[in-house]
Amino acid sequence: MQAQVEVGTMAPLEMLQAKSEVASRDQLLLSAQDIILDNEDKLKNILNYAFDSELGKKRLRPSETAKFDPGTEGTLEEALQVSLSKRPDLLVKKKGTR
């Protein structure tokens, strides 16, 4: 980029804007990585892993990749019906009232 500025094919302001955009994206990346680490710590806390234990020091990795096919999610009503049919607390109540 500096060479383009020197030969006149790019304005110095454009280079400054590009550097600013890179710095902004770097900041977003660091923030996202911090959120991931914070959520890992929260999950380890829920799982009752001592942070100084062998399990507590390991990074958590998903055992399988999430599957998402855009356009196959259906309607809000369908999503609510599926989610309500799988809630453990409601399933227990259904069994208790029969």
mmCIF file of N, CA and C in Angstrom:
data_model
loop_
_atom_site.group_PDB
_atom_site.id
_atom_site.type_symbol
_atom_site.label_atom_id
_atom_site.label_comp_id
_atom_site.label_asym_id
_atom_site.label_seq_id
_atom_site.Cartn_x
_atom_site.Cartn_y
_atom_site.Cartn_z
ATOM 1 N N MET A 1 0.818 -1.195 0.000
ATOM 2 C CA MET A 1 0.000 0.000 0.000
ATOM 3 C C MET A 1 0.860 1.256 0.000
ATOM 4 N N GLN A 2 1.935 1.217 0.779
ATOM 5 C CA GLN A 2 2.805 2.389 0.851
ATOM 6 C C GLN A 2 3.351 2.729 -0.530
ATOM 7 N N ALA A 3 3.687 1.696 -1.312
ATOM 8 C CA ALA A 3 4.211 1.931 -2.661
ATOM 9 C C ALA A 3 3.161 2.600 -3.537
ATOM 10 N N GLN A 4 1.893 2.196 -3.373
ATOM 11 C CA GLN A 4 0.817 2.813 -4.157
ATOM 12 C C GLN A 4 0.665 4.285 -3.800
ATOM 13 N N VAL A 5 0.831 4.607 -2.534
ATOM 14 C CA VAL A 5 0.748 6.005 -2.107
ATOM 15 C C VAL A 5 1.905 6.789 -2.718
ATOM 16 N N GLU A 6 3.095 6.179 -2.699
ATOM 17 C CA GLU A 6 4.279 6.870 -3.208
ATOM 18 C C GLU A 6 4.205 7.149 -4.705
ATOM 19 N N VAL A 7 3.609 6.229 -5.482
ATOM 20 C CA VAL A 7 3.508 6.456 -6.929
ATOM 21 C C VAL A 7 2.246 7.215 -7.310
ATOM 22 N N GLY A 8 1.393 7.464 -6.335
ATOM 23 C CA GLY A 8 0.216 8.286 -6.589
ATOM 24 C C GLY A 8 -1.034 7.551 -7.012
ATOM 25 N N THR A 9 -1.040 6.208 -6.940
ATOM 26 C CA THR A 9 -2.253 5.468 -7.313
ATOM 27 C C THR A 9 -3.206 5.288 -6.136
ATOM 28 N N MET A 10 -2.771 5.690 -4.955
ATOM 29 C CA MET A 10 -3.636 5.605 -3.772
ATOM 30 C C MET A 10 -3.392 6.841 -2.912
ATOM 31 N N ALA A 11 -4.472 7.400 -2.433
ATOM 32 C CA ALA A 11 -4.358 8.574 -1.567
ATOM 33 C C ALA A 11 -3.923 8.144 -0.167
ATOM 34 N N PRO A 12 -3.129 8.971 0.513
ATOM 35 C CA PRO A 12 -2.704 8.637 1.882
ATOM 36 C C PRO A 12 -3.891 8.386 2.810
ATOM 37 N N LEU A 13 -4.986 9.088 2.580
ATOM 38 C CA LEU A 13 -6.173 8.896 3.413
ATOM 39 C C LEU A 13 -6.734 7.487 3.249
ATOM 40 N N GLU A 14 -6.706 6.954 2.022
ATOM 41 C CA GLU A 14 -7.200 5.594 1.785
ATOM 42 C C GLU A 14 -6.365 4.576 2.560
ATOM 43 N N MET A 15 -5.057 4.781 2.585
ATOM 44 C CA MET A 15 -4.190 3.865 3.320
ATOM 45 C C MET A 15 -4.486 3.935 4.816
ATOM 46 N N LEU A 16 -4.692 5.133 5.310
ATOM 47 C CA LEU A 16 -5.014 5.303 6.717
ATOM 48 C C LEU A 16 -6.346 4.634 7.051
ATOM 49 N N GLN A 17 -7.324 4.767 6.162
ATOM 50 C CA GLN A 17 -8.625 4.131 6.382
ATOM 51 C C GLN A 17 -8.492 2.611 6.375
ATOM 52 N N ALA A 18 -7.683 2.081 5.463
ATOM 53 C CA ALA A 18 -7.481 0.632 5.403
ATOM 54 C C ALA A 18 -6.815 0.120 6.678
ATOM 55 N N LYS A 19 -5.810 0.841 7.158
ATOM 56 C CA LYS A 19 -5.139 0.439 8.406
ATOM 57 C C LYS A 19 -6.100 0.507 9.587
ATOM 58 N N SER A 20 -6.945 1.519 9.581
ATOM 59 C CA SER A 20 -7.934 1.659 10.649
ATOM 60 C C SER A 20 -8.923 0.498 10.625
ATOM 61 N N GLU A 21 -9.340 0.097 9.428
ATOM 62 C CA GLU A 21 -10.268 -1.034 9.292
ATOM 63 C C GLU A 21 -9.621 -2.329 9.786
ATOM 64 N N VAL A 22 -8.356 -2.534 9.458
ATOM 65 C CA VAL A 22 -7.640 -3.728 9.925
ATOM 66 C C VAL A 22 -7.570 -3.735 11.449
ATOM 67 N N ALA A 23 -7.246 -2.601 12.038
ATOM 68 C CA ALA A 23 -7.168 -2.508 13.500
ATOM 69 C C ALA A 23 -8.526 -2.777 14.136
ATOM 70 N N SER A 24 -9.581 -2.271 13.512
ATOM 71 C CA SER A 24 -10.933 -2.492 14.027
ATOM 72 C C SER A 24 -11.301 -3.973 13.972
ATOM 73 N N ARG A 25 -10.966 -4.628 12.862
ATOM 74 C CA ARG A 25 -11.259 -6.064 12.730
ATOM 75 C C ARG A 25 -10.434 -6.887 13.714
ATOM 76 N N ASP A 26 -9.190 -6.488 13.932
ATOM 77 C CA ASP A 26 -8.358 -7.179 14.925
ATOM 78 C C ASP A 26 -8.988 -7.083 16.313
ATOM 79 N N GLN A 27 -9.515 -5.918 16.649
ATOM 80 C CA GLN A 27 -10.164 -5.720 17.944
ATOM 81 C C GLN A 27 -11.401 -6.606 18.069
ATOM 82 N N LEU A 28 -12.190 -6.700 16.988
ATOM 83 C CA LEU A 28 -13.373 -7.568 17.004
ATOM 84 C C LEU A 28 -12.973 -9.030 17.192
ATOM 85 N N LEU A 29 -11.895 -9.438 16.542
ATOM 86 C CA LEU A 29 -11.414 -10.810 16.682
ATOM 87 C C LEU A 29 -10.988 -11.093 18.116
ATOM 88 N N LEU A 30 -10.240 -10.184 18.712
ATOM 89 C CA LEU A 30 -9.811 -10.362 20.103
ATOM 90 C C LEU A 30 -11.001 -10.414 21.049
ATOM 91 N N SER A 31 -11.995 -9.581 20.812
ATOM 92 C CA SER A 31 -13.204 -9.588 21.651
ATOM 93 C C SER A 31 -13.938 -10.915 21.527
ATOM 94 N N ALA A 32 -14.053 -11.433 20.307
ATOM 95 C CA ALA A 32 -14.727 -12.716 20.098
ATOM 96 C C ALA A 32 -13.969 -13.845 20.787
ATOM 97 N N GLN A 33 -12.644 -13.814 20.707
ATOM 98 C CA GLN A 33 -11.847 -14.843 21.370
ATOM 99 C C GLN A 33 -12.006 -14.767 22.888
ATOM 100 N N ASP A 34 -12.086 -13.567 23.433
ATOM 101 C CA ASP A 34 -12.312 -13.399 24.874
ATOM 102 C C ASP A 34 -13.666 -13.960 25.284
ATOM 103 N N ILE A 35 -14.678 -13.730 24.465
ATOM 104 C CA ILE A 35 -16.017 -14.245 24.761
ATOM 105 C C ILE A 35 -16.001 -15.767 24.776
ATOM 106 N N ILE A 36 -15.300 -16.370 23.825
ATOM 107 C CA ILE A 36 -15.201 -17.833 23.783
ATOM 108 C C ILE A 36 -14.546 -18.354 25.058
ATOM 109 N N LEU A 37 -13.440 -17.749 25.465
ATOM 110 C CA LEU A 37 -12.746 -18.197 26.680
ATOM 111 C C LEU A 37 -13.610 -17.994 27.923
ATOM 112 N N ASP A 38 -14.327 -16.871 27.996
ATOM 113 C CA ASP A 38 -15.221 -16.628 29.133
ATOM 114 C C ASP A 38 -16.318 -17.684 29.192
ATOM 115 N N ASN A 39 -16.889 -18.024 28.036
ATOM 116 C CA ASN A 39 -17.946 -19.030 28.012
ATOM 117 C C ASN A 39 -17.412 -20.417 28.342
ATOM 118 N N GLU A 40 -16.188 -20.711 27.933
ATOM 119 C CA GLU A 40 -15.569 -21.977 28.331
ATOM 120 C C GLU A 40 -15.438 -22.042 29.848
ATOM 121 N N ASP A 41 -14.992 -20.951 30.451
ATOM 122 C CA ASP A 41 -14.863 -20.908 31.912
ATOM 123 C C ASP A 41 -16.217 -21.089 32.593
ATOM 124 N N LYS A 42 -17.256 -20.470 32.041
ATOM 125 C CA LYS A 42 -18.597 -20.624 32.619
ATOM 126 C C LYS A 42 -19.054 -22.075 32.539
ATOM 127 N N LEU A 43 -18.812 -22.721 31.400
ATOM 128 C CA LEU A 43 -19.205 -24.119 31.246
ATOM 129 C C LEU A 43 -18.410 -25.015 32.195
ATOM 130 N N LYS A 44 -17.119 -24.764 32.333
ATOM 131 C CA LYS A 44 -16.305 -25.543 33.275
ATOM 132 C C LYS A 44 -16.819 -25.365 34.699
ATOM 133 N N ASN A 45 -17.262 -24.162 35.023
ATOM 134 C CA ASN A 45 -17.819 -23.904 36.345
ATOM 135 C C ASN A 45 -19.112 -24.697 36.542
ATOM 136 N N ILE A 46 -19.969 -24.711 35.523
ATOM 137 C CA ILE A 46 -21.224 -25.472 35.597
ATOM 138 C C ILE A 46 -20.929 -26.962 35.749
ATOM 139 N N LEU A 47 -19.907 -27.443 35.032
ATOM 140 C CA LEU A 47 -19.532 -28.855 35.096
ATOM 141 C C LEU A 47 -18.732 -29.191 36.351
ATOM 142 N N ASN A 48 -18.481 -28.171 37.176
ATOM 143 C CA ASN A 48 -17.774 -28.322 38.442
ATOM 144 C C ASN A 48 -16.329 -28.787 38.253
ATOM 145 N N TYR A 49 -15.679 -28.294 37.197
ATOM 146 C CA TYR A 49 -14.257 -28.566 36.985
ATOM 147 C C TYR A 49 -13.463 -27.546 37.783
ATOM 148 N N ALA A 50 -12.543 -28.010 38.595
ATOM 149 C CA ALA A 50 -11.644 -27.088 39.297
ATOM 150 C C ALA A 50 -10.711 -26.483 38.255
ATOM 151 N N PHE A 51 -10.550 -25.173 38.296
ATOM 152 C CA PHE A 51 -9.765 -24.504 37.266
ATOM 153 C C PHE A 51 -8.292 -24.891 37.302
ATOM 154 N N ASP A 52 -7.816 -25.378 38.440
ATOM 155 C CA ASP A 52 -6.417 -25.797 38.524
ATOM 156 C C ASP A 52 -6.245 -27.296 38.294
ATOM 157 N N SER A 53 -7.337 -28.000 37.969
ATOM 158 C CA SER A 53 -7.255 -29.432 37.699
ATOM 159 C C SER A 53 -6.864 -29.666 36.239
ATOM 160 N N GLU A 54 -6.598 -30.927 35.919
ATOM 161 C CA GLU A 54 -6.224 -31.269 34.541
ATOM 162 C C GLU A 54 -7.355 -30.914 33.571
ATOM 163 N N LEU A 55 -8.584 -31.262 33.928
ATOM 164 C CA LEU A 55 -9.723 -30.929 33.065
ATOM 165 C C LEU A 55 -9.965 -29.429 32.994
ATOM 166 N N GLY A 56 -9.748 -28.748 34.099
ATOM 167 C CA GLY A 56 -9.974 -27.310 34.125
ATOM 168 C C GLY A 56 -8.999 -26.524 33.278
ATOM 169 N N LYS A 57 -7.806 -27.083 33.070
ATOM 170 C CA LYS A 57 -6.785 -26.393 32.281
ATOM 171 C C LYS A 57 -6.921 -26.648 30.785
ATOM 172 N N LYS A 58 -7.645 -27.702 30.403
ATOM 173 C CA LYS A 58 -7.779 -28.040 28.988
ATOM 174 C C LYS A 58 -8.792 -27.129 28.304
ATOM 175 N N ARG A 59 -8.560 -26.871 27.020
ATOM 176 C CA ARG A 59 -9.526 -26.123 26.214
ATOM 177 C C ARG A 59 -10.670 -27.059 25.847
ATOM 178 N N LEU A 60 -11.870 -26.545 25.822
ATOM 179 C CA LEU A 60 -13.029 -27.333 25.433
ATOM 180 C C LEU A 60 -13.174 -27.297 23.919
ATOM 181 N N ARG A 61 -13.454 -28.433 23.341
ATOM 182 C CA ARG A 61 -13.654 -28.540 21.898
ATOM 183 C C ARG A 61 -14.949 -29.304 21.645
ATOM 184 N N PRO A 62 -15.763 -28.856 20.698
ATOM 185 C CA PRO A 62 -16.992 -29.590 20.383
ATOM 186 C C PRO A 62 -16.651 -30.990 19.869
ATOM 187 N N SER A 63 -17.455 -31.968 20.231
ATOM 188 C CA SER A 63 -17.211 -33.325 19.757
ATOM 189 C C SER A 63 -17.689 -33.503 18.322
ATOM 190 N N GLU A 64 -18.569 -32.626 17.875
ATOM 191 C CA GLU A 64 -19.030 -32.665 16.483
ATOM 192 C C GLU A 64 -19.344 -31.245 16.030
ATOM 193 N N THR A 65 -19.369 -31.053 14.740
ATOM 194 C CA THR A 65 -19.661 -29.721 14.219
ATOM 195 C C THR A 65 -21.160 -29.467 14.212
ATOM 196 N N ALA A 66 -21.509 -28.224 14.452
ATOM 197 C CA ALA A 66 -22.916 -27.838 14.421
ATOM 198 C C ALA A 66 -23.421 -27.896 12.986
ATOM 199 N N LYS A 67 -24.648 -28.342 12.830
ATOM 200 C CA LYS A 67 -25.236 -28.434 11.494
ATOM 201 C C LYS A 67 -26.309 -27.366 11.366
ATOM 202 N N PHE A 68 -26.184 -26.578 10.340
ATOM 203 C CA PHE A 68 -27.178 -25.544 10.079
ATOM 204 C C PHE A 68 -27.326 -25.386 8.581
ATOM 205 N N ASP A 69 -28.520 -25.620 8.097
ATOM 206 C CA ASP A 69 -28.826 -25.433 6.686
ATOM 207 C C ASP A 69 -29.776 -24.261 6.570
ATOM 208 N N PRO A 70 -29.275 -23.101 6.134
ATOM 209 C CA PRO A 70 -30.145 -21.925 6.010
ATOM 210 C C PRO A 70 -31.361 -22.229 5.143
ATOM 211 N N GLY A 71 -32.493 -21.763 5.602
ATOM 212 C CA GLY A 71 -33.728 -21.975 4.861
ATOM 213 C C GLY A 71 -34.510 -23.189 5.315
ATOM 214 N N THR A 72 -33.928 -24.018 6.198
ATOM 215 C CA THR A 72 -34.623 -25.222 6.649
ATOM 216 C C THR A 72 -35.172 -25.074 8.059
ATOM 217 N N GLU A 73 -35.062 -23.874 8.617
ATOM 218 C CA GLU A 73 -35.469 -23.698 10.011
ATOM 219 C C GLU A 73 -36.982 -23.661 10.209
ATOM 220 N N GLY A 74 -37.769 -23.481 9.172
ATOM 221 C CA GLY A 74 -39.221 -23.482 9.306
ATOM 222 C C GLY A 74 -39.743 -22.188 9.897
ATOM 223 N N THR A 75 -40.974 -22.245 10.355
ATOM 224 C CA THR A 75 -41.618 -21.054 10.903
ATOM 225 C C THR A 75 -41.386 -20.961 12.404
ATOM 226 N N LEU A 76 -41.717 -19.829 12.958
ATOM 227 C CA LEU A 76 -41.598 -19.630 14.399
ATOM 228 C C LEU A 76 -42.508 -20.603 15.143
ATOM 229 N N GLU A 77 -43.706 -20.796 14.633
ATOM 230 C CA GLU A 77 -44.657 -21.710 15.287
ATOM 231 C C GLU A 77 -44.115 -23.136 15.330
ATOM 232 N N GLU A 78 -43.496 -23.577 14.222
ATOM 233 C CA GLU A 78 -42.914 -24.922 14.187
ATOM 234 C C GLU A 78 -41.761 -25.039 15.184
ATOM 235 N N ALA A 79 -40.944 -24.020 15.251
ATOM 236 C CA ALA A 79 -39.818 -24.034 16.184
ATOM 237 C C ALA A 79 -40.308 -24.087 17.623
ATOM 238 N N LEU A 80 -41.343 -23.311 17.935
ATOM 239 C CA LEU A 80 -41.908 -23.333 19.289
ATOM 240 C C LEU A 80 -42.492 -24.694 19.620
ATOM 241 N N GLN A 81 -43.195 -25.288 18.673
ATOM 242 C CA GLN A 81 -43.800 -26.600 18.901
ATOM 243 C C GLN A 81 -42.719 -27.652 19.183
ATOM 244 N N VAL A 82 -41.655 -27.638 18.400
ATOM 245 C CA VAL A 82 -40.565 -28.596 18.606
ATOM 246 C C VAL A 82 -39.890 -28.361 19.953
ATOM 247 N N SER A 83 -39.593 -27.103 20.263
ATOM 248 C CA SER A 83 -38.891 -26.816 21.516
ATOM 249 C C SER A 83 -39.748 -27.152 22.730
ATOM 250 N N LEU A 84 -41.036 -26.851 22.673
ATOM 251 C CA LEU A 84 -41.914 -27.165 23.805
ATOM 252 C C LEU A 84 -42.111 -28.668 23.964
ATOM 253 N N SER A 85 -42.082 -29.406 22.859
ATOM 254 C CA SER A 85 -42.271 -30.857 22.948
ATOM 255 C C SER A 85 -41.048 -31.560 23.522
ATOM 256 N N LYS A 86 -39.921 -30.864 23.591
ATOM 257 C CA LYS A 86 -38.693 -31.489 24.091
ATOM 258 C C LYS A 86 -38.227 -30.942 25.429
ATOM 259 N N ARG A 87 -38.988 -30.044 26.036
ATOM 260 C CA ARG A 87 -38.575 -29.482 27.331
ATOM 261 C C ARG A 87 -38.755 -30.514 28.436
ATOM 262 N N PRO A 88 -37.688 -30.827 29.152
ATOM 263 C CA PRO A 88 -37.762 -31.858 30.196
ATOM 264 C C PRO A 88 -38.795 -31.556 31.273
ATOM 265 N N ASP A 89 -38.902 -30.295 31.703
ATOM 266 C CA ASP A 89 -39.852 -29.977 32.765
ATOM 267 C C ASP A 89 -41.291 -30.211 32.318
ATOM 268 N N LEU A 90 -41.601 -29.906 31.064
ATOM 269 C CA LEU A 90 -42.957 -30.143 30.570
ATOM 270 C C LEU A 90 -43.216 -31.626 30.341
ATOM 271 N N LEU A 91 -42.194 -32.363 29.917
ATOM 272 C CA LEU A 91 -42.350 -33.806 29.729
ATOM 273 C C LEU A 91 -42.644 -34.497 31.056
ATOM 274 N N VAL A 92 -41.986 -34.062 32.126
ATOM 275 C CA VAL A 92 -42.227 -34.635 33.454
ATOM 276 C C VAL A 92 -43.653 -34.339 33.893
ATOM 277 N N LYS A 93 -44.122 -33.120 33.669
ATOM 278 C CA LYS A 93 -45.493 -32.764 34.045
ATOM 279 C C LYS A 93 -46.507 -33.591 33.275
ATOM 280 N N LYS A 94 -46.249 -33.823 31.979
ATOM 281 C CA LYS A 94 -47.165 -34.632 31.173
ATOM 282 C C LYS A 94 -47.260 -36.042 31.730
ATOM 283 N N LYS A 95 -46.112 -36.618 32.091
ATOM 284 C CA LYS A 95 -46.106 -37.975 32.632
ATOM 285 C C LYS A 95 -46.826 -38.032 33.972
ATOM 286 N N GLY A 96 -46.709 -36.974 34.757
ATOM 287 C CA GLY A 96 -47.339 -36.939 36.073
ATOM 288 C C GLY A 96 -48.844 -36.773 36.018
ATOM 289 N N THR A 97 -49.376 -36.202 34.965
ATOM 290 C CA THR A 97 -50.816 -35.956 34.881
ATOM 291 C C THR A 97 -51.561 -37.076 34.188
ATOM 292 N N ARG A 98 -50.859 -38.054 33.682
ATOM 293 C CA ARG A 98 -51.539 -39.157 32.983
ATOM 294 C C ARG A 98 -51.974 -40.227 33.915
#
